[in-house]
PDB file of C-alpha atoms in Angstrom:
ATOM      1  CA  UNK A 140      -4.367  14.555   9.622  1.00 66.00           C
ATOM      2  CA  UNK A 141      -6.117  11.540   8.217  1.00 61.00           C
ATOM      3  CA  UNK A 142      -6.375   8.775  10.703  1.00 90.00           C
ATOM      4  CA  UNK A 143      -7.031   5.178   9.785  1.00 95.00           C
ATOM      5  CA  UNK A 144      -7.409   2.801  12.682  1.00 94.00           C
ATOM      6  CA  UNK A 145      -7.688  -0.963  12.800  1.00 95.00           C
ATOM      7  CA  UNK A 146      -9.355  -2.879  15.592  1.00 90.00           C
ATOM      8  CA  UNK A 147      -6.411  -5.051  16.621  1.00 90.00           C
ATOM      9  CA  UNK A 148      -2.642  -5.017  16.124  1.00 92.00           C
ATOM     10  CA  UNK A 149      -2.286  -8.735  16.828  1.00 95.00           C
ATOM     11  CA  UNK A 150      -4.859 -11.490  16.604  1.00 96.00           C
ATOM     12  CA  UNK A 151      -4.619 -15.252  17.068  1.00 97.00           C
ATOM     13  CA  UNK A 152      -7.497 -17.408  15.847  1.00 97.00           C
ATOM     14  CA  UNK A 153      -8.131 -21.091  15.344  1.00 97.00           C
ATOM     15  CA  UNK A 154      -8.779 -22.797  12.016  1.00 98.00           C
ATOM     16  CA  UNK A 155     -12.460 -22.639  11.131  1.00 97.00           C
ATOM     17  CA  UNK A 156     -13.269 -19.592  13.249  1.00 97.00           C
ATOM     18  CA  UNK A 157     -15.065 -16.595  11.766  1.00 97.00           C
ATOM     19  CA  UNK A 158     -12.816 -13.554  11.986  1.00 97.00           C
ATOM     20  CA  UNK A 159     -13.724  -9.887  11.710  1.00 97.00           C
ATOM     21  CA  UNK A 160     -11.131  -7.212  11.036  1.00 97.00           C
ATOM     22  CA  UNK A 161     -12.415  -3.667  11.417  1.00 97.00           C
ATOM     23  CA  UNK A 162     -11.098  -0.493   9.865  1.00 97.00           C
ATOM     24  CA  UNK A 163     -12.261   3.053  10.552  1.00 97.00           C
ATOM     25  CA  UNK A 164     -11.191   6.299   8.876  1.00 96.00           C
ATOM     26  CA  UNK A 165     -12.105   9.736  10.165  1.00 94.00           C
ATOM     27  CA  UNK A 166     -11.675  11.989   7.127  1.00 89.00           C
ATOM     28  CA  UNK A 167     -14.781  11.243   5.069  1.00 92.00           C
ATOM     29  CA  UNK A 168     -12.815   9.316   2.433  1.00 93.00           C
ATOM     30  CA  UNK A 169     -14.799   7.758  -0.396  1.00 94.00           C
ATOM     31  CA  UNK A 170     -12.702   4.676  -0.984  1.00 94.00           C
ATOM     32  CA  UNK A 171     -11.431   2.013   1.358  1.00 96.00           C
ATOM     33  CA  UNK A 172      -9.188  -0.977   0.722  1.00 96.00           C
ATOM     34  CA  UNK A 173      -8.058  -4.194   2.361  1.00 97.00           C
ATOM     35  CA  UNK A 174      -4.617  -5.620   1.568  1.00 97.00           C
ATOM     36  CA  UNK A 175      -2.560  -8.491   2.836  1.00 96.00           C
ATOM     37  CA  UNK A 176       1.194  -8.404   2.966  1.00 94.00           C
ATOM     38  CA  UNK A 177       3.302 -11.540   2.778  1.00 93.00           C
ATOM     39  CA  UNK A 178       7.095 -11.777   2.515  1.00 87.00           C
ATOM     40  CA  UNK A 179       8.264 -11.534  -1.067  1.00 84.00           C
ATOM     41  CA  UNK A 180       4.775 -10.841  -2.398  1.00 87.00           C
ATOM     42  CA  UNK A 181       4.258  -7.214  -1.513  1.00 84.00           C
ATOM     43  CA  UNK A 182       0.836  -5.727  -0.822  1.00 92.00           C
ATOM     44  CA  UNK A 183      -1.976  -7.590  -2.536  1.00 94.00           C
ATOM     45  CA  UNK A 184      -5.474  -6.180  -2.782  1.00 94.00           C
ATOM     46  CA  UNK A 185      -8.238  -8.349  -1.325  1.00 96.00           C
ATOM     47  CA  UNK A 186     -11.282  -6.083  -1.718  1.00 96.00           C
ATOM     48  CA  UNK A 187     -12.063  -2.425  -2.016  1.00 94.00           C
ATOM     49  CA  UNK A 188     -15.124  -0.243  -1.642  1.00 95.00           C
ATOM     50  CA  UNK A 189     -15.884   2.995  -3.466  1.00 93.00           C
ATOM     51  CA  UNK A 190     -19.091   3.833  -1.626  1.00 91.00           C
ATOM     52  CA  UNK A 191     -21.317   2.647   1.180  1.00 93.00           C
ATOM     53  CA  UNK A 192     -22.599  -0.847   0.435  1.00 90.00           C
ATOM     54  CA  UNK A 193     -20.486  -0.972  -2.757  1.00 92.00           C
ATOM     55  CA  UNK A 194     -17.562  -3.332  -3.074  1.00 93.00           C
ATOM     56  CA  UNK A 195     -15.294  -4.779  -5.702  1.00 92.00           C
ATOM     57  CA  UNK A 196     -13.057  -7.799  -5.665  1.00 93.00           C
ATOM     58  CA  UNK A 197      -9.360  -7.213  -5.712  1.00 92.00           C
ATOM     59  CA  UNK A 198      -6.699  -9.638  -6.859  1.00 91.00           C
ATOM     60  CA  UNK A 199      -7.103 -12.260  -4.112  1.00 95.00           C
ATOM     61  CA  UNK A 200     -10.713 -12.235  -2.799  1.00 96.00           C
ATOM     62  CA  UNK A 201     -11.087 -15.982  -2.263  1.00 96.00           C
ATOM     63  CA  UNK A 202     -11.880 -16.873   1.323  1.00 96.00           C
ATOM     64  CA  UNK A 203     -12.785 -13.291   2.259  1.00 98.00           C
ATOM     65  CA  UNK A 204     -15.831 -11.063   2.263  1.00 97.00           C
ATOM     66  CA  UNK A 205     -16.308  -7.409   3.204  1.00 97.00           C
ATOM     67  CA  UNK A 206     -18.931  -5.090   4.564  1.00 97.00           C
ATOM     68  CA  UNK A 207     -19.307  -1.343   4.338  1.00 97.00           C
ATOM     69  CA  UNK A 208     -22.501  -0.227   6.049  1.00 96.00           C
ATOM     70  CA  UNK A 209     -21.184   3.226   6.977  1.00 96.00           C
ATOM     71  CA  UNK A 210     -18.820   5.440   5.047  1.00 96.00           C
ATOM     72  CA  UNK A 211     -16.157   5.483   7.738  1.00 96.00           C
ATOM     73  CA  UNK A 212     -16.049   1.746   8.433  1.00 97.00           C
ATOM     74  CA  UNK A 213     -14.881  -1.148   6.268  1.00 97.00           C
ATOM     75  CA  UNK A 214     -14.823  -4.663   7.650  1.00 97.00           C
ATOM     76  CA  UNK A 215     -12.959  -7.686   6.361  1.00 98.00           C
ATOM     77  CA  UNK A 216     -14.488 -11.056   7.185  1.00 98.00           C
ATOM     78  CA  UNK A 217     -12.825 -14.435   7.095  1.00 97.00           C
ATOM     79  CA  UNK A 218     -15.801 -16.790   7.065  1.00 94.00           C
ATOM     80  CA  UNK A 219     -13.765 -19.828   8.095  1.00 97.00           C
ATOM     81  CA  UNK A 220     -10.171 -18.978   8.886  1.00 97.00           C
ATOM     82  CA  UNK A 221      -7.455 -21.179   7.474  1.00 97.00           C
ATOM     83  CA  UNK A 222      -3.743 -21.343   8.187  1.00 97.00           C
ATOM     84  CA  UNK A 223      -2.912 -19.882   4.760  1.00 96.00           C
ATOM     85  CA  UNK A 224      -4.673 -16.705   5.845  1.00 98.00           C
ATOM     86  CA  UNK A 225      -1.988 -16.053   8.441  1.00 98.00           C
ATOM     87  CA  UNK A 226      -0.663 -12.705   7.305  1.00 97.00           C
ATOM     88  CA  UNK A 227      -0.387  -8.964   7.941  1.00 96.00           C
ATOM     89  CA  UNK A 228      -3.612  -7.197   6.965  1.00 97.00           C
ATOM     90  CA  UNK A 229      -3.558  -3.517   6.091  1.00 97.00           C
ATOM     91  CA  UNK A 230      -6.498  -1.212   5.588  1.00 97.00           C
ATOM     92  CA  UNK A 231      -6.210   1.981   3.541  1.00 96.00           C
ATOM     93  CA  UNK A 232      -8.425   4.798   2.329  1.00 95.00           C
ATOM     94  CA  UNK A 233      -8.343   7.468  -0.369  1.00 93.00           C
ATOM     95  CA  UNK A 234     -10.264  10.686  -0.656  1.00 91.00           C
ATOM     96  CA  UNK A 235     -11.466   9.915  -4.198  1.00 87.00           C
ATOM     97  CA  UNK A 236     -11.900  11.993  -7.332  1.00 83.00           C
ATOM     98  CA  UNK A 237      -8.449  12.890  -8.620  1.00 81.00           C
ATOM     99  CA  UNK A 238      -6.836  12.250  -5.242  1.00 83.00           C
ATOM    100  CA  UNK A 239      -5.118   8.867  -5.253  1.00 86.00           C
ATOM    101  CA  UNK A 240      -2.860   8.968  -2.208  1.00 91.00           C
ATOM    102  CA  UNK A 241      -3.486   5.985   0.042  1.00 94.00           C
ATOM    103  CA  UNK A 242      -3.612   6.452   3.814  1.00 95.00           C
ATOM    104  CA  UNK A 243      -2.860   3.288   5.719  1.00 96.00           C
ATOM    105  CA  UNK A 244      -3.835   1.904   9.077  1.00 95.00           C
ATOM    106  CA  UNK A 245      -1.257   0.337  11.409  1.00 93.00           C
ATOM    107  CA  UNK A 246      -1.997  -3.225  10.294  1.00 95.00           C
ATOM    108  CA  UNK A 247      -3.287  -6.357  11.993  1.00 96.00           C
ATOM    109  CA  UNK A 248      -1.007  -9.336  12.239  1.00 96.00           C
ATOM    110  CA  UNK A 249      -3.302 -12.343  12.140  1.00 97.00           C
ATOM    111  CA  UNK A 250      -2.115 -15.812  13.066  1.00 98.00           C
ATOM    112  CA  UNK A 251      -4.395 -18.773  12.350  1.00 98.00           C
ATOM    113  CA  UNK A 252      -3.406 -21.932  14.193  1.00 97.00           C
TER     114      UNK A 252
ATOM    115  CA  UNK B 283      -3.219  -8.311 -12.789  1.00 59.00           C
ATOM    116  CA  UNK B 284      -0.879  -5.443 -13.724  1.00 68.00           C
ATOM    117  CA  UNK B 285       2.815  -6.034 -13.269  1.00 85.00           C
ATOM    118  CA  UNK B 286       4.770  -3.512 -11.192  1.00 92.00           C
ATOM    119  CA  UNK B 287       8.405  -4.425 -10.646  1.00 94.00           C
ATOM    120  CA  UNK B 288      10.918  -2.893  -8.293  1.00 96.00           C
ATOM    121  CA  UNK B 289      14.660  -3.316  -8.191  1.00 96.00           C
ATOM    122  CA  UNK B 290      16.741  -4.071  -6.334  1.00 96.00           C
ATOM    123  CA  UNK B 291      14.839  -6.152  -3.779  1.00 95.00           C
ATOM    124  CA  UNK B 292      17.197  -5.051  -1.032  1.00 95.00           C
ATOM    125  CA  UNK B 293      20.071  -2.713  -0.603  1.00 95.00           C
ATOM    126  CA  UNK B 294      22.677  -1.957   2.064  1.00 97.00           C
ATOM    127  CA  UNK B 295      24.452   1.387   1.893  1.00 97.00           C
ATOM    128  CA  UNK B 296      26.796   3.276   4.174  1.00 97.00           C
ATOM    129  CA  UNK B 297      25.620   6.418   5.908  1.00 97.00           C
ATOM    130  CA  UNK B 298      26.285   9.377   3.632  1.00 97.00           C
ATOM    131  CA  UNK B 299      26.062   7.402   0.386  1.00 97.00           C
ATOM    132  CA  UNK B 300      23.509   8.377  -2.212  1.00 97.00           C
ATOM    133  CA  UNK B 301      21.337   5.663  -3.688  1.00 96.00           C
ATOM    134  CA  UNK B 302      18.505   5.073  -6.108  1.00 95.00           C
ATOM    135  CA  UNK B 303      15.932   2.428  -6.916  1.00 95.00           C
ATOM    136  CA  UNK B 304      13.725   1.672  -9.891  1.00 97.00           C
ATOM    137  CA  UNK B 305      10.040   1.004 -10.388  1.00 97.00           C
ATOM    138  CA  UNK B 306       8.811  -0.380 -13.735  1.00 96.00           C
ATOM    139  CA  UNK B 307       5.140  -0.346 -14.680  1.00 94.00           C
ATOM    140  CA  UNK B 308       2.965  -0.797 -17.781  1.00 90.00           C
ATOM    141  CA  UNK B 309       3.292   2.256 -20.012  1.00 84.00           C
ATOM    142  CA  UNK B 310      -0.213   1.987 -21.445  1.00 83.00           C
ATOM    143  CA  UNK B 311      -3.252   3.558 -19.771  1.00 82.00           C
ATOM    144  CA  UNK B 312      -1.141   5.330 -17.155  1.00 86.00           C
ATOM    145  CA  UNK B 313      -2.853   7.438 -14.529  1.00 89.00           C
ATOM    146  CA  UNK B 314      -0.615   7.857 -11.470  1.00 92.00           C
ATOM    147  CA  UNK B 315       2.535   6.492  -9.880  1.00 94.00           C
ATOM    148  CA  UNK B 316       3.033   6.528  -6.118  1.00 95.00           C
ATOM    149  CA  UNK B 317       6.038   6.061  -3.843  1.00 97.00           C
ATOM    150  CA  UNK B 318       5.569   5.043  -0.191  1.00 97.00           C
ATOM    151  CA  UNK B 319       8.003   4.594   2.668  1.00 97.00           C
ATOM    152  CA  UNK B 320       7.263   1.758   5.064  1.00 95.00           C
ATOM    153  CA  UNK B 321       9.272   1.730   8.261  1.00 94.00           C
ATOM    154  CA  UNK B 322       9.277  -1.286  10.539  1.00 89.00           C
ATOM    155  CA  UNK B 323       6.329  -1.320  12.983  1.00 86.00           C
ATOM    156  CA  UNK B 324       4.695   1.649  11.237  1.00 90.00           C
ATOM    157  CA  UNK B 325       2.171   2.165   8.433  1.00 91.00           C
ATOM    158  CA  UNK B 326       3.256   2.917   4.855  1.00 93.00           C
ATOM    159  CA  UNK B 327       3.338   6.680   4.270  1.00 94.00           C
ATOM    160  CA  UNK B 328       3.112   8.405   0.934  1.00 95.00           C
ATOM    161  CA  UNK B 329       6.225  10.177  -0.323  1.00 97.00           C
ATOM    162  CA  UNK B 330       5.041  11.211  -3.773  1.00 96.00           C
ATOM    163  CA  UNK B 331       2.147  10.777  -6.173  1.00 94.00           C
ATOM    164  CA  UNK B 332       3.077  11.675  -9.745  1.00 94.00           C
ATOM    165  CA  UNK B 333       0.753  11.941 -12.708  1.00 91.00           C
ATOM    166  CA  UNK B 334       2.601  13.683 -15.551  1.00 92.00           C
ATOM    167  CA  UNK B 335       5.358  12.381 -17.792  1.00 93.00           C
ATOM    168  CA  UNK B 336       8.593  14.108 -16.827  1.00 93.00           C
ATOM    169  CA  UNK B 337       7.362  14.922 -13.317  1.00 93.00           C
ATOM    170  CA  UNK B 338      10.096  15.383 -10.764  1.00 96.00           C
ATOM    171  CA  UNK B 339       9.241  15.672  -7.094  1.00 96.00           C
ATOM    172  CA  UNK B 340      11.431  16.371  -4.089  1.00 97.00           C
ATOM    173  CA  UNK B 341      11.026  16.117  -0.333  1.00 95.00           C
ATOM    174  CA  UNK B 342      14.186  16.967   1.568  1.00 96.00           C
ATOM    175  CA  UNK B 343      16.916  14.545   0.491  1.00 97.00           C
ATOM    176  CA  UNK B 344      14.500  12.295  -1.404  1.00 97.00           C
ATOM    177  CA  UNK B 345      13.437  12.901  -4.983  1.00 98.00           C
ATOM    178  CA  UNK B 346      11.636  10.972  -7.713  1.00 98.00           C
ATOM    179  CA  UNK B 347      11.327  11.127 -11.468  1.00 97.00           C
ATOM    180  CA  UNK B 348       8.714   9.713 -13.805  1.00 97.00           C
ATOM    181  CA  UNK B 349       8.835   8.480 -17.406  1.00 96.00           C
ATOM    182  CA  UNK B 350       5.373   7.312 -18.436  1.00 94.00           C
ATOM    183  CA  UNK B 351       6.298   6.656 -22.071  1.00 93.00           C
ATOM    184  CA  UNK B 352       8.828   3.991 -21.177  1.00 94.00           C
ATOM    185  CA  UNK B 353       7.158   2.947 -17.925  1.00 94.00           C
ATOM    186  CA  UNK B 354       9.655   3.642 -15.163  1.00 96.00           C
ATOM    187  CA  UNK B 355      10.230   5.831 -12.141  1.00 97.00           C
ATOM    188  CA  UNK B 356      13.371   6.382 -10.093  1.00 98.00           C
ATOM    189  CA  UNK B 357      13.568   7.220  -6.411  1.00 98.00           C
ATOM    190  CA  UNK B 358      16.784   8.922  -5.263  1.00 97.00           C
ATOM    191  CA  UNK B 359      18.054   9.394  -1.734  1.00 98.00           C
ATOM    192  CA  UNK B 360      20.941  11.818  -1.332  1.00 97.00           C
ATOM    193  CA  UNK B 361      23.296  11.359   1.619  1.00 97.00           C
ATOM    194  CA  UNK B 362      21.486   8.373   3.164  1.00 97.00           C
ATOM    195  CA  UNK B 363      20.908   8.442   6.913  1.00 97.00           C
ATOM    196  CA  UNK B 364      20.075   5.531   9.250  1.00 96.00           C
ATOM    197  CA  UNK B 365      16.535   6.899   9.604  1.00 96.00           C
ATOM    198  CA  UNK B 366      16.051   6.324   5.855  1.00 97.00           C
ATOM    199  CA  UNK B 367      16.130   2.585   6.526  1.00 97.00           C
ATOM    200  CA  UNK B 368      12.755   1.287   5.369  1.00 97.00           C
ATOM    201  CA  UNK B 369      11.005  -0.551   2.589  1.00 96.00           C
ATOM    202  CA  UNK B 370      10.167   1.710  -0.347  1.00 97.00           C
ATOM    203  CA  UNK B 371       7.050   0.726  -2.281  1.00 96.00           C
ATOM    204  CA  UNK B 372       5.867   1.979  -5.604  1.00 96.00           C
ATOM    205  CA  UNK B 373       2.278   1.657  -6.781  1.00 94.00           C
ATOM    206  CA  UNK B 374       0.513   2.283 -10.070  1.00 90.00           C
ATOM    207  CA  UNK B 375      -2.992   3.473 -10.980  1.00 87.00           C
ATOM    208  CA  UNK B 376      -4.303   2.820 -14.446  1.00 80.00           C
ATOM    209  CA  UNK B 377      -7.419   4.003 -16.200  1.00 71.00           C
ATOM    210  CA  UNK B 378      -8.436   6.576 -13.612  1.00 65.00           C
ATOM    211  CA  UNK B 379      -9.399   3.986 -11.054  1.00 75.00           C
ATOM    212  CA  UNK B 380      -8.606   4.418  -7.387  1.00 82.00           C
ATOM    213  CA  UNK B 381      -7.386   0.827  -7.217  1.00 85.00           C
ATOM    214  CA  UNK B 382      -3.589   0.556  -7.245  1.00 89.00           C
ATOM    215  CA  UNK B 383      -1.161  -2.259  -7.880  1.00 91.00           C
ATOM    216  CA  UNK B 384       1.889  -2.333  -5.622  1.00 93.00           C
ATOM    217  CA  UNK B 385       5.382  -3.526  -6.374  1.00 93.00           C
ATOM    218  CA  UNK B 386       7.109  -5.857  -3.918  1.00 92.00           C
ATOM    219  CA  UNK B 387       9.309  -3.071  -2.592  1.00 95.00           C
ATOM    220  CA  UNK B 388      12.975  -2.267  -2.134  1.00 96.00           C
ATOM    221  CA  UNK B 389      14.257  -2.787   1.387  1.00 96.00           C
ATOM    222  CA  UNK B 390      16.937  -0.237   2.232  1.00 97.00           C
ATOM    223  CA  UNK B 391      19.276  -0.542   5.171  1.00 97.00           C
ATOM    224  CA  UNK B 392      21.607   2.366   5.919  1.00 97.00           C
ATOM    225  CA  UNK B 393      24.614   1.321   7.963  1.00 96.00           C
ATOM    226  CA  UNK B 394      25.950   3.958  10.387  1.00 94.00           C
TER     227      UNK B 394
END
């Protein structure tokens, strides 16, 4: 079974803090993704990575950066957290090639006060 | 940004009823269409990934069909049970990329 884990289920941070959200997958997947989920807006892609040290912007990258130094780990960074970044953050991975199925982590509910 | 639309947004059905929802997506440059089930307090889990026009897939009481020429997919649940209560997401790959675009989901509640 593919397992995708995220560092925290719940996180509360103050405006202006630097926030790191970590995601680890244990099945040697090529691709990793960060989404945020907000009511009525569905899952929106922030960034994804198709290889170590490679990244591409998704649909809403503003205010975020990412890091993928090892294949199994993909980090989402909020350089200076703002209240409009309060959301549920989901990490996912895919094997790659012609395999498209996304495997999701449990999510991190981030509150910025 | 590709547009993936799902309808209805939410649905309440009685236990034992059959139901279906729709996902509409761009018909050009199609590569794959996914359906996920997302239960409260859990992660989304894949139900089906379909790639060929006319594909029909089935898992227990849940099935899905795909029409890539007209850009829609249906998800059917036969004899709904309370444990089917969840949000059902569809997602679309275009152009062979791994990146997907998700719809906003259909929230199903099955009333015992």
